Amino acid sequence: MEKYDIAILGGGPGGYVSAIKAAQMGAKVLLVERERLGGLCLNWGCIPTKTLLISARHYRDLLRSNDFGISGVDLSNARVDWKLLMERKSKVVDKLVSGIELLVKKNKITFINGEGMVLDNHSMEINGEKISFENLIIATGALSNVPEIPGLSKSMEDGHALDSRGILSLQEMPEAVTILGGNVYAVEFATIFNAIGTKVTLIHKNKSILPGADHELSQLLERQLKKDGVKILGESDISRVEGPKVTVNRKDREETIVGDKLIVFMGIQPNLKGLEALDLKMNERGFIKTDPKLRTSIDNIYAVGDVNGTLPLAHVASAEGIVAAETIMGVESRMNYNIIPRVVYSFPELASVGITEEEAKDKGLDYSVGKFPLMANGMAIAEGETNGFVKIISDNKYGEVIGVHMAAATASDMISKAAAVMQLEGTVYDIAKTIHPHPTFAEALMEAAFAVIDKPIHV
Ligand SMILES: Cc1cc2nc3c(=O)[nH]c(=O)nc-3n(C[C@H](O)[C@H](O)[C@H](O)COP(=O)(O)OP(=O)(O)OC[C@H]3O[C@@H](n4cnc5c(N)ncnc54)[C@H](O)[C@@H]3O)c2cc1C
């Protein structure tokens, strides 16, 4: 029986990154994946959705070519070709998946394509072959949650209701979709479909979309989505589903929404198949309980990524994978969950890191807030992307940055700067003193820092 220092179950961003890190540190590593390397993120999540979103953005910009001083574009026949879009998506995904296959080979990781079944704390079976391991990293991810709404499971079985896999396998572009859920993925798909010309209705149960996000950000986006034509039904209780038809109770009235397809983003559940033999402790939400070093309740077993449910994001899975590999290899390492950047990919993008203003208030912190609107940013005006702002929250003792929230076309890139400052325990003075190139969206971050200290220059 082949013996490995570390066996890793699941080849998503949690699994393959921990495999590479462990191999780089000299471990003998086995990586097991039953489908394709890259997991949900590369195959059915982050990357394919962003490919669609980018096409949607090009299409949106094409439709407003006049605004950019371009005339003569015949828009009468312009439309998004779903088939071409899907072909492009597959090319992008394939390229990235083969890149990871190469990395796995280059780092001399043993890769087995098959379903892993853990036998006990030190062995596993894959495709009928038994292997043993010193340490195990569980990186099996999560599955979409299908709540017990009458008719919903049947609608999913019959192909009327879809999760991201279903949407990304569609042969034709739907004319009208109904999205169940108000989280980041719901909003992302609402943005994509609305921009490419599909009629979108989004149904969710809270007062506003994106619960838990900075309130100003979620409000700004909700207003923009509505302005762009998305029908948003908040505070709605879904009472039943029939095929693609949804009936909701809203403000004591019953309403039925009919579209071609139903898109379901109502939470996730951990993927625990193949782990039944392990006596793992679960947390109160039913995910594998881990500590900041990603240790589970079993000494030699670690769990990273969506399966531990801490923050189901690809970059968190990868960061956790690195911490788990380092911990196994004897290097002091732990997660700091307080400074994880979060992005909503929409028009405009929303991005946050650290504490929200609402949380700072609830905790009774002594803090200040500085804000700068993109209306006053040169690059935003040139780009025709002025809806947005940058907001910095800092503590009043040292001026340390404790939260940054922004809505901007380039927020997903800009937020890394804020995260880097927070990683260094930097202050608003550090950001204000940093000379930013002009013109850039990022100047709004510097101006928001000036706003905390005293006043921004350009408003
Ligand atoms: C529509 C959508 C968009 C998203 N966009 C983003 C985004 O923009 N940014 C972001 O950070 N996150 C995004 N996410 C979330 C992101 O995809 C996940 O957080 C991330 O994939 C989690 O990584 P993971 O390694 O934990 O699990 P996964 O990526 O789910 O990988 C788990 C892998 O384990 C394999 N596996 C499971 N059990 C076994 C077994 N017994 N044997 C062998 N293999 C097994 C599975 O086949 C799978 O490939 C998105 C998700 C969705 C649904």
Short mmCIF file of C-alpha atoms and ligand atoms in Angstrom, two decimals:
data_model
loop_
_atom_site.label_atom_id
_atom_site.label_comp_id
_atom_site.label_asym_id
_atom_site.label_seq_id
_atom_site.Cartn_x
_atom_site.Cartn_y
_atom_site.Cartn_z
CA MET A 1 0.00 0.00 0.00
CA GLU A 2 1.44 3.38 -1.09
CA LYS A 3 1.97 5.72 1.86
CA TYR A 4 1.80 9.53 1.65
CA ASP A 5 2.76 12.28 4.09
CA ILE A 6 -0.37 14.17 3.11
CA ALA A 7 -3.46 12.98 1.23
CA ILE A 8 -5.80 15.68 -0.01
CA LEU A 9 -9.40 14.94 -0.84
CA GLY A 10 -10.86 17.38 -3.37
CA GLY A 11 -9.09 19.33 -6.13
CA GLY A 12 -10.75 22.75 -5.82
CA PRO A 13 -8.95 25.96 -4.78
CA GLY A 14 -8.66 24.59 -1.23
CA GLY A 15 -7.31 21.18 -2.25
CA TYR A 16 -5.00 21.91 -5.16
CA VAL A 17 -3.40 24.94 -3.46
CA SER A 18 -2.68 22.98 -0.28
CA ALA A 19 -1.23 20.19 -2.44
CA ILE A 20 1.14 22.58 -4.22
CA LYS A 21 2.19 24.31 -0.98
CA ALA A 22 2.82 20.99 0.79
CA ALA A 23 4.79 19.61 -2.16
CA GLN A 24 6.86 22.81 -2.33
CA MET A 25 7.72 22.23 1.32
CA GLY A 26 8.97 18.72 0.58
CA ALA A 27 6.00 16.51 1.48
CA LYS A 28 5.00 13.39 -0.47
CA VAL A 29 1.51 14.43 -1.56
CA LEU A 30 -1.52 12.67 -3.02
CA LEU A 31 -4.34 14.73 -4.54
CA VAL A 32 -7.69 13.04 -5.23
CA GLU A 33 -10.40 14.60 -7.39
CA ARG A 34 -13.42 12.80 -8.81
CA GLU A 35 -14.23 15.38 -11.50
CA ARG A 36 -11.91 18.02 -12.90
CA LEU A 37 -9.17 19.88 -11.08
CA GLY A 38 -10.20 23.42 -10.15
CA GLY A 39 -13.39 22.37 -8.34
CA LEU A 40 -16.51 24.48 -8.25
CA CYS A 41 -14.59 27.74 -8.59
CA LEU A 42 -12.91 27.02 -11.91
CA ASN A 43 -15.54 24.80 -13.47
CA TRP A 44 -18.90 26.13 -12.24
CA GLY A 45 -18.28 29.23 -10.14
CA CYS A 46 -15.81 32.11 -10.03
CA ILE A 47 -14.22 31.80 -13.45
CA PRO A 48 -17.11 30.87 -15.79
CA THR A 49 -19.39 33.47 -14.21
CA LYS A 50 -16.76 36.17 -14.58
CA THR A 51 -16.29 35.19 -18.23
CA LEU A 52 -20.01 35.70 -18.77
CA LEU A 53 -19.98 38.93 -16.80
CA ILE A 54 -17.17 40.34 -18.90
CA SER A 55 -19.08 39.61 -22.12
CA ALA A 56 -22.13 41.22 -20.54
CA ARG A 57 -20.08 44.32 -19.74
CA HIS A 58 -18.70 44.55 -23.29
CA TYR A 59 -22.26 44.25 -24.63
CA ARG A 60 -23.52 46.92 -22.23
CA ASP A 61 -20.68 49.24 -23.31
CA LEU A 62 -21.36 48.52 -26.97
CA LEU A 63 -24.96 49.61 -26.48
CA ARG A 64 -23.72 52.92 -25.10
CA SER A 65 -20.99 53.43 -27.71
CA ASN A 66 -22.51 56.82 -28.53
CA ASP A 67 -21.72 57.97 -25.00
CA PHE A 68 -18.05 57.30 -25.74
CA GLY A 69 -18.07 59.33 -28.95
CA ILE A 70 -18.32 56.36 -31.31
CA SER A 71 -20.92 56.62 -34.03
CA GLY A 72 -21.78 54.41 -36.97
CA VAL A 73 -22.11 51.21 -34.95
CA ASP A 74 -25.10 49.28 -36.30
CA LEU A 75 -26.82 48.16 -33.12
CA SER A 76 -29.97 46.93 -34.81
CA ASN A 77 -28.62 43.36 -34.99
CA ALA A 78 -26.36 43.40 -31.96
CA ARG A 79 -27.19 40.67 -29.47
CA VAL A 80 -25.42 38.26 -27.20
CA ASP A 81 -24.93 34.88 -28.86
CA TRP A 82 -25.35 32.35 -26.02
CA LYS A 83 -23.62 29.58 -27.96
CA LEU A 84 -20.52 31.72 -28.61
CA LEU A 85 -20.58 32.91 -25.03
CA MET A 86 -20.60 29.31 -23.76
CA GLU A 87 -17.80 28.36 -26.16
CA ARG A 88 -15.67 31.21 -24.87
CA LYS A 89 -16.48 30.27 -21.28
CA SER A 90 -15.38 26.66 -21.92
CA LYS A 91 -12.11 27.82 -23.53
CA VAL A 92 -11.28 30.04 -20.57
CA VAL A 93 -12.11 27.26 -18.08
CA ASP A 94 -10.19 24.59 -20.04
CA LYS A 95 -7.10 26.81 -20.22
CA LEU A 96 -7.09 27.34 -16.47
CA VAL A 97 -7.81 23.69 -15.64
CA SER A 98 -4.93 22.52 -17.85
CA GLY A 99 -2.71 25.13 -16.16
CA ILE A 100 -3.47 23.53 -12.80
CA GLU A 101 -2.84 20.04 -14.20
CA LEU A 102 0.61 21.27 -15.26
CA LEU A 103 1.31 22.76 -11.84
CA VAL A 104 0.35 19.49 -10.16
CA LYS A 105 2.76 17.59 -12.43
CA LYS A 106 5.53 20.17 -12.05
CA ASN A 107 5.34 19.88 -8.26
CA LYS A 108 5.51 16.06 -8.45
CA ILE A 109 2.16 15.58 -6.75
CA THR A 110 0.55 12.18 -7.26
CA PHE A 111 -2.88 12.86 -8.77
CA ILE A 112 -5.66 10.26 -8.83
CA ASN A 113 -8.82 11.01 -10.74
CA GLY A 114 -11.51 9.20 -8.80
CA GLU A 115 -13.88 9.28 -5.86
CA GLY A 116 -12.06 8.98 -2.54
CA MET A 117 -13.60 7.05 0.32
CA VAL A 118 -11.89 7.47 3.68
CA LEU A 119 -11.61 4.10 5.48
CA ASP A 120 -10.19 5.27 8.82
CA ASN A 121 -7.96 8.01 10.27
CA HIS A 122 -4.99 6.81 8.19
CA SER A 123 -6.27 5.20 5.00
CA MET A 124 -8.43 5.82 1.97
CA GLU A 125 -9.71 3.92 -1.05
CA ILE A 126 -9.86 5.37 -4.55
CA ASN A 127 -10.92 3.39 -7.65
CA GLY A 128 -10.49 0.16 -5.65
CA GLU A 129 -6.93 1.08 -4.67
CA LYS A 130 -5.99 1.52 -0.99
CA ILE A 131 -3.49 4.12 0.14
CA SER A 132 -2.36 5.23 3.59
CA PHE A 133 -1.54 8.70 4.83
CA GLU A 134 0.09 10.41 7.78
CA ASN A 135 -2.18 13.46 7.45
CA LEU A 136 -5.39 14.17 5.58
CA ILE A 137 -6.67 17.50 4.27
CA ILE A 138 -10.39 17.42 3.52
CA ALA A 139 -11.24 19.88 0.75
CA THR A 140 -14.46 18.39 -0.59
CA GLY A 141 -16.35 21.68 -0.89
CA ALA A 142 -20.09 22.18 -0.66
CA LEU A 143 -23.30 21.52 -2.56
CA SER A 144 -26.19 23.90 -3.23
CA ASN A 145 -28.79 23.85 -0.53
CA VAL A 146 -32.32 23.10 -1.72
CA PRO A 147 -34.74 24.24 1.00
CA GLU A 148 -37.95 22.35 1.65
CA ILE A 149 -40.25 24.48 -0.44
CA PRO A 150 -43.13 22.48 -1.96
CA GLY A 151 -42.28 21.63 -5.56
CA LEU A 152 -38.71 22.95 -5.55
CA SER A 153 -36.88 19.61 -5.53
CA LYS A 154 -39.11 18.31 -8.33
CA SER A 155 -38.52 21.47 -10.31
CA MET A 156 -34.75 20.92 -9.93
CA GLU A 157 -35.02 17.25 -10.95
CA ASP A 158 -37.04 18.25 -14.03
CA GLY A 159 -34.49 20.87 -15.08
CA HIS A 160 -36.74 23.90 -14.58
CA ALA A 161 -34.84 25.08 -11.53
CA LEU A 162 -31.05 25.31 -11.80
CA ASP A 163 -27.96 26.00 -9.74
CA SER A 164 -24.76 27.38 -11.27
CA ARG A 165 -23.95 24.04 -12.96
CA GLY A 166 -27.36 24.00 -14.59
CA ILE A 167 -27.11 27.59 -15.79
CA LEU A 168 -23.63 27.13 -17.18
CA SER A 169 -24.80 24.05 -19.10
CA LEU A 170 -27.82 25.75 -20.71
CA GLN A 171 -28.00 25.26 -24.47
CA GLU A 172 -30.08 28.37 -25.07
CA MET A 173 -30.31 31.79 -23.55
CA PRO A 174 -33.44 32.05 -21.42
CA GLU A 175 -35.83 34.92 -22.13
CA ALA A 176 -36.88 35.34 -18.52
CA VAL A 177 -35.36 34.02 -15.31
CA THR A 178 -36.55 34.08 -11.72
CA ILE A 179 -33.75 34.09 -9.19
CA LEU A 180 -34.41 32.78 -5.68
CA GLY A 181 -32.05 34.36 -3.15
CA GLY A 182 -30.50 37.75 -2.48
CA ASN A 183 -26.87 36.74 -1.89
CA VAL A 184 -23.75 37.50 -3.95
CA TYR A 185 -24.36 34.76 -6.52
CA ALA A 186 -28.00 35.73 -6.95
CA VAL A 187 -26.94 39.32 -7.57
CA GLU A 188 -24.13 38.30 -9.91
CA PHE A 189 -26.43 36.22 -12.11
CA ALA A 190 -29.09 38.97 -11.98
CA THR A 191 -26.43 41.38 -13.29
CA ILE A 192 -25.29 39.01 -16.05
CA PHE A 193 -28.72 38.03 -17.34
CA ASN A 194 -30.12 41.53 -17.12
CA ALA A 195 -27.19 42.98 -19.07
CA ILE A 196 -27.43 40.40 -21.86
CA GLY A 197 -31.13 41.05 -22.38
CA THR A 198 -32.91 38.40 -20.27
CA LYS A 199 -35.82 39.57 -18.13
CA VAL A 200 -34.85 39.09 -14.47
CA THR A 201 -36.97 38.83 -11.34
CA LEU A 202 -35.09 38.38 -8.07
CA ILE A 203 -36.98 37.10 -5.03
CA HIS A 204 -35.52 37.23 -1.55
CA LYS A 205 -36.71 37.20 2.02
CA ASN A 206 -34.86 40.10 3.64
CA LYS A 207 -35.48 43.83 3.65
CA SER A 208 -32.63 44.45 1.24
CA ILE A 209 -30.35 42.30 -0.91
CA LEU A 210 -26.94 41.14 0.38
CA PRO A 211 -27.74 40.83 4.09
CA GLY A 212 -24.63 41.38 6.19
CA ALA A 213 -23.04 43.75 3.66
CA ASP A 214 -22.45 47.41 4.43
CA HIS A 215 -25.92 48.91 4.22
CA GLU A 216 -24.95 51.80 1.94
CA LEU A 217 -23.38 49.35 -0.49
CA SER A 218 -26.36 47.01 -0.67
CA GLN A 219 -28.74 49.96 -1.04
CA LEU A 220 -26.68 51.49 -3.84
CA LEU A 221 -26.63 48.22 -5.74
CA GLU A 222 -30.31 47.51 -5.20
CA ARG A 223 -31.15 50.95 -6.61
CA GLN A 224 -28.84 50.39 -9.60
CA LEU A 225 -30.24 46.92 -10.36
CA LYS A 226 -33.79 48.29 -10.26
CA LYS A 227 -32.77 51.21 -12.47
CA ASP A 228 -31.23 48.74 -14.93
CA GLY A 229 -34.54 46.86 -15.12
CA VAL A 230 -34.23 43.99 -12.59
CA LYS A 231 -37.49 43.39 -10.74
CA ILE A 232 -36.63 42.84 -7.07
CA LEU A 233 -39.20 41.35 -4.71
CA GLY A 234 -37.87 41.65 -1.16
CA GLU A 235 -39.50 40.43 2.05
CA SER A 236 -41.04 37.56 0.11
CA ASP A 237 -41.90 34.10 1.41
CA ILE A 238 -41.85 31.47 -1.29
CA SER A 239 -44.87 29.25 -0.74
CA ARG A 240 -44.57 26.84 -3.69
CA VAL A 241 -42.86 26.11 -6.97
CA GLU A 242 -44.36 24.42 -10.02
CA GLY A 243 -41.90 23.88 -12.86
CA PRO A 244 -40.43 27.33 -13.49
CA LYS A 245 -43.38 29.04 -11.77
CA VAL A 246 -42.96 30.51 -8.26
CA THR A 247 -45.68 31.63 -5.89
CA VAL A 248 -44.72 34.07 -3.14
CA ASN A 249 -46.43 35.70 -0.19
CA ARG A 250 -45.49 39.31 -0.08
CA LYS A 251 -47.01 42.03 2.04
CA ASP A 252 -49.94 39.68 2.74
CA ARG A 253 -50.60 39.20 -0.94
CA GLU A 254 -49.98 36.15 -3.08
CA GLU A 255 -48.04 36.73 -6.30
CA THR A 256 -47.01 34.27 -9.03
CA ILE A 257 -43.93 34.81 -11.16
CA VAL A 258 -43.45 32.87 -14.37
CA GLY A 259 -40.15 32.68 -16.25
CA ASP A 260 -38.32 30.14 -18.46
CA LYS A 261 -35.95 29.07 -15.73
CA LEU A 262 -35.65 29.29 -11.98
CA ILE A 263 -32.20 29.97 -10.57
CA VAL A 264 -31.64 28.85 -6.99
CA PHE A 265 -29.05 30.34 -4.62
CA MET A 266 -30.38 29.57 -1.18
CA GLY A 267 -27.27 28.63 0.73
CA ILE A 268 -24.89 25.68 0.75
CA GLN A 269 -24.38 22.43 2.64
CA PRO A 270 -21.04 20.67 3.22
CA ASN A 271 -20.10 17.81 0.92
CA LEU A 272 -19.40 14.99 3.39
CA LYS A 273 -19.70 12.03 1.03
CA GLY A 274 -16.77 9.65 1.47
CA LEU A 275 -16.08 10.90 5.00
CA GLU A 276 -18.68 8.76 6.80
CA ALA A 277 -16.00 6.61 8.52
CA LEU A 278 -14.56 9.61 10.35
CA ASP A 279 -15.87 10.70 13.74
CA LEU A 280 -15.55 14.42 12.99
CA LYS A 281 -17.06 17.11 15.19
CA MET A 282 -19.42 19.42 13.30
CA ASN A 283 -20.20 23.07 14.08
CA GLU A 284 -23.69 24.33 14.88
CA ARG A 285 -24.46 24.82 11.16
CA GLY A 286 -23.48 21.25 10.28
CA PHE A 287 -20.10 22.02 8.65
CA ILE A 288 -16.80 20.44 9.77
CA LYS A 289 -15.58 22.28 12.85
CA THR A 290 -12.09 23.73 12.44
CA ASP A 291 -9.82 26.12 14.34
CA PRO A 292 -7.72 28.96 12.80
CA LYS A 293 -5.05 26.36 11.90
CA LEU A 294 -7.73 24.33 10.09
CA ARG A 295 -7.38 21.42 12.54
CA THR A 296 -10.48 19.27 12.98
CA SER A 297 -11.40 17.28 16.07
CA ILE A 298 -9.12 14.47 14.79
CA ASP A 299 -5.38 15.05 15.32
CA ASN A 300 -4.02 14.30 11.84
CA ILE A 301 -7.03 15.57 9.88
CA TYR A 302 -7.59 19.10 8.57
CA ALA A 303 -10.54 20.62 6.69
CA VAL A 304 -10.24 23.63 4.36
CA GLY A 305 -12.61 25.60 2.14
CA ASP A 306 -16.39 25.43 1.79
CA VAL A 307 -16.61 22.14 3.72
CA ASN A 308 -15.87 24.01 6.97
CA GLY A 309 -18.37 26.74 6.06
CA THR A 310 -16.38 29.57 7.69
CA LEU A 311 -16.40 31.90 4.67
CA PRO A 312 -17.25 30.05 1.46
CA LEU A 313 -14.98 31.90 -0.93
CA ALA A 314 -12.26 30.59 -3.23
CA HIS A 315 -9.49 32.83 -1.88
CA VAL A 316 -10.41 31.77 1.66
CA ALA A 317 -10.22 28.08 0.64
CA SER A 318 -6.77 28.64 -0.87
CA ALA A 319 -5.50 30.66 2.09
CA GLU A 320 -6.76 27.93 4.43
CA GLY A 321 -5.09 25.30 2.25
CA ILE A 322 -1.75 27.07 2.71
CA VAL A 323 -2.24 27.37 6.48
CA ALA A 324 -3.14 23.66 6.75
CA ALA A 325 -0.10 22.61 4.68
CA GLU A 326 2.21 24.86 6.71
CA THR A 327 0.79 23.61 10.01
CA ILE A 328 1.34 19.98 8.99
CA MET A 329 4.88 20.82 7.91
CA GLY A 330 5.63 22.40 11.30
CA VAL A 331 5.52 26.07 10.27
CA GLU A 332 3.64 28.46 12.59
CA SER A 333 0.62 29.65 10.59
CA ARG A 334 -3.01 30.64 11.24
CA MET A 335 -5.94 32.31 9.51
CA ASN A 336 -6.96 35.87 10.33
CA TYR A 337 -10.63 35.87 9.35
CA ASN A 338 -11.00 39.58 10.23
CA ILE A 339 -9.33 40.87 7.08
CA ILE A 340 -10.76 38.82 4.27
CA PRO A 341 -11.77 40.82 1.22
CA ARG A 342 -15.26 40.11 -0.13
CA VAL A 343 -16.49 41.09 -3.58
CA VAL A 344 -19.85 41.26 -5.30
CA TYR A 345 -19.34 41.12 -9.05
CA SER A 346 -21.99 43.46 -10.39
CA PHE A 347 -22.25 46.84 -12.17
CA PRO A 348 -20.70 48.53 -10.23
CA GLU A 349 -18.69 46.01 -8.24
CA LEU A 350 -18.94 46.07 -4.46
CA ALA A 351 -15.96 45.18 -2.30
CA SER A 352 -15.35 45.16 1.42
CA VAL A 353 -12.73 44.22 3.94
CA GLY A 354 -12.97 44.36 7.72
CA ILE A 355 -15.75 45.63 9.90
CA THR A 356 -18.89 47.37 8.58
CA GLU A 357 -20.13 50.68 9.99
CA GLU A 358 -23.16 48.87 11.43
CA GLU A 359 -20.88 46.37 13.24
CA ALA A 360 -18.63 49.17 14.55
CA LYS A 361 -21.72 50.94 15.93
CA ASP A 362 -23.12 47.73 17.48
CA LYS A 363 -19.79 46.99 19.17
CA GLY A 364 -19.65 50.52 20.60
CA LEU A 365 -16.24 51.19 19.01
CA ASP A 366 -14.70 54.67 18.99
CA TYR A 367 -14.32 55.17 15.25
CA SER A 368 -14.43 57.69 12.38
CA VAL A 369 -15.71 57.35 8.84
CA GLY A 370 -14.37 59.02 5.70
CA LYS A 371 -16.12 58.83 2.37
CA PHE A 372 -15.37 59.93 -1.15
CA PRO A 373 -17.82 59.78 -4.06
CA LEU A 374 -16.72 58.56 -7.50
CA MET A 375 -18.62 61.50 -9.01
CA ALA A 376 -15.52 63.50 -8.07
CA ASN A 377 -12.94 61.02 -9.42
CA GLY A 378 -11.37 61.88 -12.78
CA MET A 379 -10.98 58.30 -14.03
CA ALA A 380 -14.51 57.34 -13.02
CA ILE A 381 -15.88 60.27 -15.04
CA ALA A 382 -13.71 59.37 -18.06
CA GLU A 383 -14.89 55.75 -17.83
CA GLY A 384 -18.55 56.74 -17.44
CA GLU A 385 -18.64 54.81 -14.15
CA THR A 386 -19.44 57.42 -11.53
CA ASN A 387 -21.95 55.46 -9.46
CA GLY A 388 -20.05 54.54 -6.32
CA PHE A 389 -17.94 55.64 -3.41
CA VAL A 390 -15.12 54.58 -1.15
CA LYS A 391 -15.68 54.51 2.59
CA ILE A 392 -12.99 53.99 5.22
CA ILE A 393 -13.67 53.22 8.88
CA SER A 394 -10.78 53.82 11.25
CA ASP A 395 -10.32 53.62 15.00
CA ASN A 396 -9.91 56.95 16.76
CA LYS A 397 -6.92 55.92 18.87
CA TYR A 398 -4.29 55.43 16.17
CA GLY A 399 -6.24 55.98 12.97
CA GLU A 400 -5.88 52.24 12.22
CA VAL A 401 -7.99 51.17 9.26
CA ILE A 402 -10.59 48.67 10.51
CA GLY A 403 -12.97 48.54 7.56
CA VAL A 404 -13.08 49.59 3.91
CA HIS A 405 -16.20 49.39 1.76
CA MET A 406 -16.50 50.47 -1.82
CA ALA A 407 -18.73 50.47 -4.85
CA ALA A 408 -16.74 51.07 -8.03
CA ALA A 409 -16.21 49.54 -11.45
CA THR A 410 -12.78 48.36 -10.30
CA ALA A 411 -13.58 47.63 -6.65
CA SER A 412 -12.48 43.98 -6.91
CA ASP A 413 -8.91 45.09 -7.65
CA MET A 414 -8.86 48.14 -5.41
CA ILE A 415 -9.88 46.23 -2.30
CA SER A 416 -6.54 44.33 -2.25
CA LYS A 417 -4.77 47.64 -1.49
CA ALA A 418 -7.03 48.15 1.49
CA ALA A 419 -6.49 44.55 2.63
CA ALA A 420 -2.70 45.01 2.36
CA VAL A 421 -2.87 48.15 4.52
CA MET A 422 -4.94 46.26 7.10
CA GLN A 423 -2.55 43.29 7.03
CA LEU A 424 0.21 45.75 7.99
CA GLU A 425 -2.05 47.29 10.67
CA GLY A 426 -1.76 50.52 8.67
CA THR A 427 -3.55 53.79 9.36
CA VAL A 428 -5.54 56.34 7.37
CA TYR A 429 -2.40 58.52 7.56
CA ASP A 430 -0.48 55.81 5.68
CA ILE A 431 -3.09 55.74 2.91
CA ALA A 432 -3.34 59.53 2.71
CA LYS A 433 0.47 59.83 2.56
CA THR A 434 0.79 57.21 -0.18
CA ILE A 435 1.15 59.00 -3.49
CA HIS A 436 -1.37 57.57 -5.94
CA PRO A 437 -0.99 57.78 -9.72
CA HIS A 438 -3.42 60.13 -11.44
CA PRO A 439 -5.95 59.54 -12.85
CA THR A 440 -7.00 56.29 -11.21
CA PHE A 441 -10.02 54.96 -9.37
CA ALA A 442 -7.65 54.19 -6.47
CA GLU A 443 -7.25 57.91 -5.78
CA ALA A 444 -10.72 57.65 -4.24
CA LEU A 445 -9.18 55.49 -1.51
CA MET A 446 -6.58 58.18 -0.76
CA GLU A 447 -9.30 60.86 -0.77
CA ALA A 448 -11.46 58.81 1.62
CA ALA A 449 -8.42 58.62 3.93
CA PHE A 450 -8.07 62.41 3.74
CA ALA A 451 -11.78 62.59 4.57
CA VAL A 452 -11.19 60.68 7.83
CA ILE A 453 -8.27 62.90 8.83
CA ASP A 454 -9.83 66.20 7.86
CA LYS A 455 -11.23 66.88 4.40
CA PRO A 456 -10.74 65.32 0.99
CA ILE A 457 -9.06 67.57 -1.59
CA HIS A 458 -11.46 67.18 -4.50
CA VAL A 459 -14.89 67.76 -2.96
C1 LIG B 1 -21.90 30.88 -9.10
C2 LIG B 1 -20.74 30.93 -8.17
C3 LIG B 1 -19.79 31.93 -8.31
C4 LIG B 1 -18.73 32.02 -7.44
N1 LIG B 1 -17.85 33.06 -7.59
C5 LIG B 1 -16.86 33.20 -6.69
C6 LIG B 1 -15.94 34.29 -6.81
O1 LIG B 1 -16.03 35.10 -7.73
N2 LIG B 1 -14.97 34.39 -5.89
C7 LIG B 1 -14.85 33.52 -4.85
O2 LIG B 1 -13.96 33.68 -4.02
N3 LIG B 1 -15.69 32.46 -4.73
C8 LIG B 1 -16.69 32.29 -5.61
N4 LIG B 1 -17.53 31.22 -5.49
C9 LIG B 1 -17.32 30.26 -4.37
C10 LIG B 1 -16.18 29.30 -4.72
O3 LIG B 1 -16.49 28.63 -5.90
C11 LIG B 1 -15.98 28.33 -3.58
O4 LIG B 1 -15.83 29.04 -2.37
C12 LIG B 1 -14.73 27.48 -3.79
O5 LIG B 1 -14.85 26.75 -4.98
C13 LIG B 1 -14.51 26.54 -2.62
O6 LIG B 1 -13.37 25.79 -2.85
P1 LIG B 1 -13.17 24.34 -2.20
O7 LIG B 1 -11.82 23.90 -2.62
O8 LIG B 1 -13.51 24.39 -0.78
O9 LIG B 1 -14.30 23.43 -2.85
P2 LIG B 1 -14.71 23.11 -4.35
O10 LIG B 1 -14.23 24.14 -5.28
O11 LIG B 1 -16.16 22.84 -4.30
O12 LIG B 1 -13.92 21.79 -4.68
C14 LIG B 1 -14.23 20.58 -4.05
C15 LIG B 1 -13.82 19.46 -4.96
O13 LIG B 1 -13.83 18.23 -4.25
C16 LIG B 1 -14.25 17.20 -5.11
N5 LIG B 1 -14.71 16.10 -4.27
C17 LIG B 1 -15.67 16.13 -3.32
N6 LIG B 1 -15.78 14.94 -2.70
C18 LIG B 1 -14.85 14.13 -3.29
C19 LIG B 1 -14.46 12.79 -3.09
N7 LIG B 1 -15.02 12.03 -2.15
N8 LIG B 1 -13.49 12.29 -3.87
C20 LIG B 1 -12.89 13.04 -4.82
N9 LIG B 1 -13.21 14.33 -5.04
C21 LIG B 1 -14.17 14.86 -4.28
C22 LIG B 1 -15.36 17.85 -5.93
O14 LIG B 1 -15.55 17.17 -7.14
C23 LIG B 1 -14.80 19.26 -6.13
O15 LIG B 1 -14.09 19.38 -7.34
C24 LIG B 1 -18.58 31.07 -6.39
C25 LIG B 1 -19.51 30.03 -6.25
C26 LIG B 1 -20.58 29.97 -7.12
C27 LIG B 1 -21.60 28.87 -6.97
#
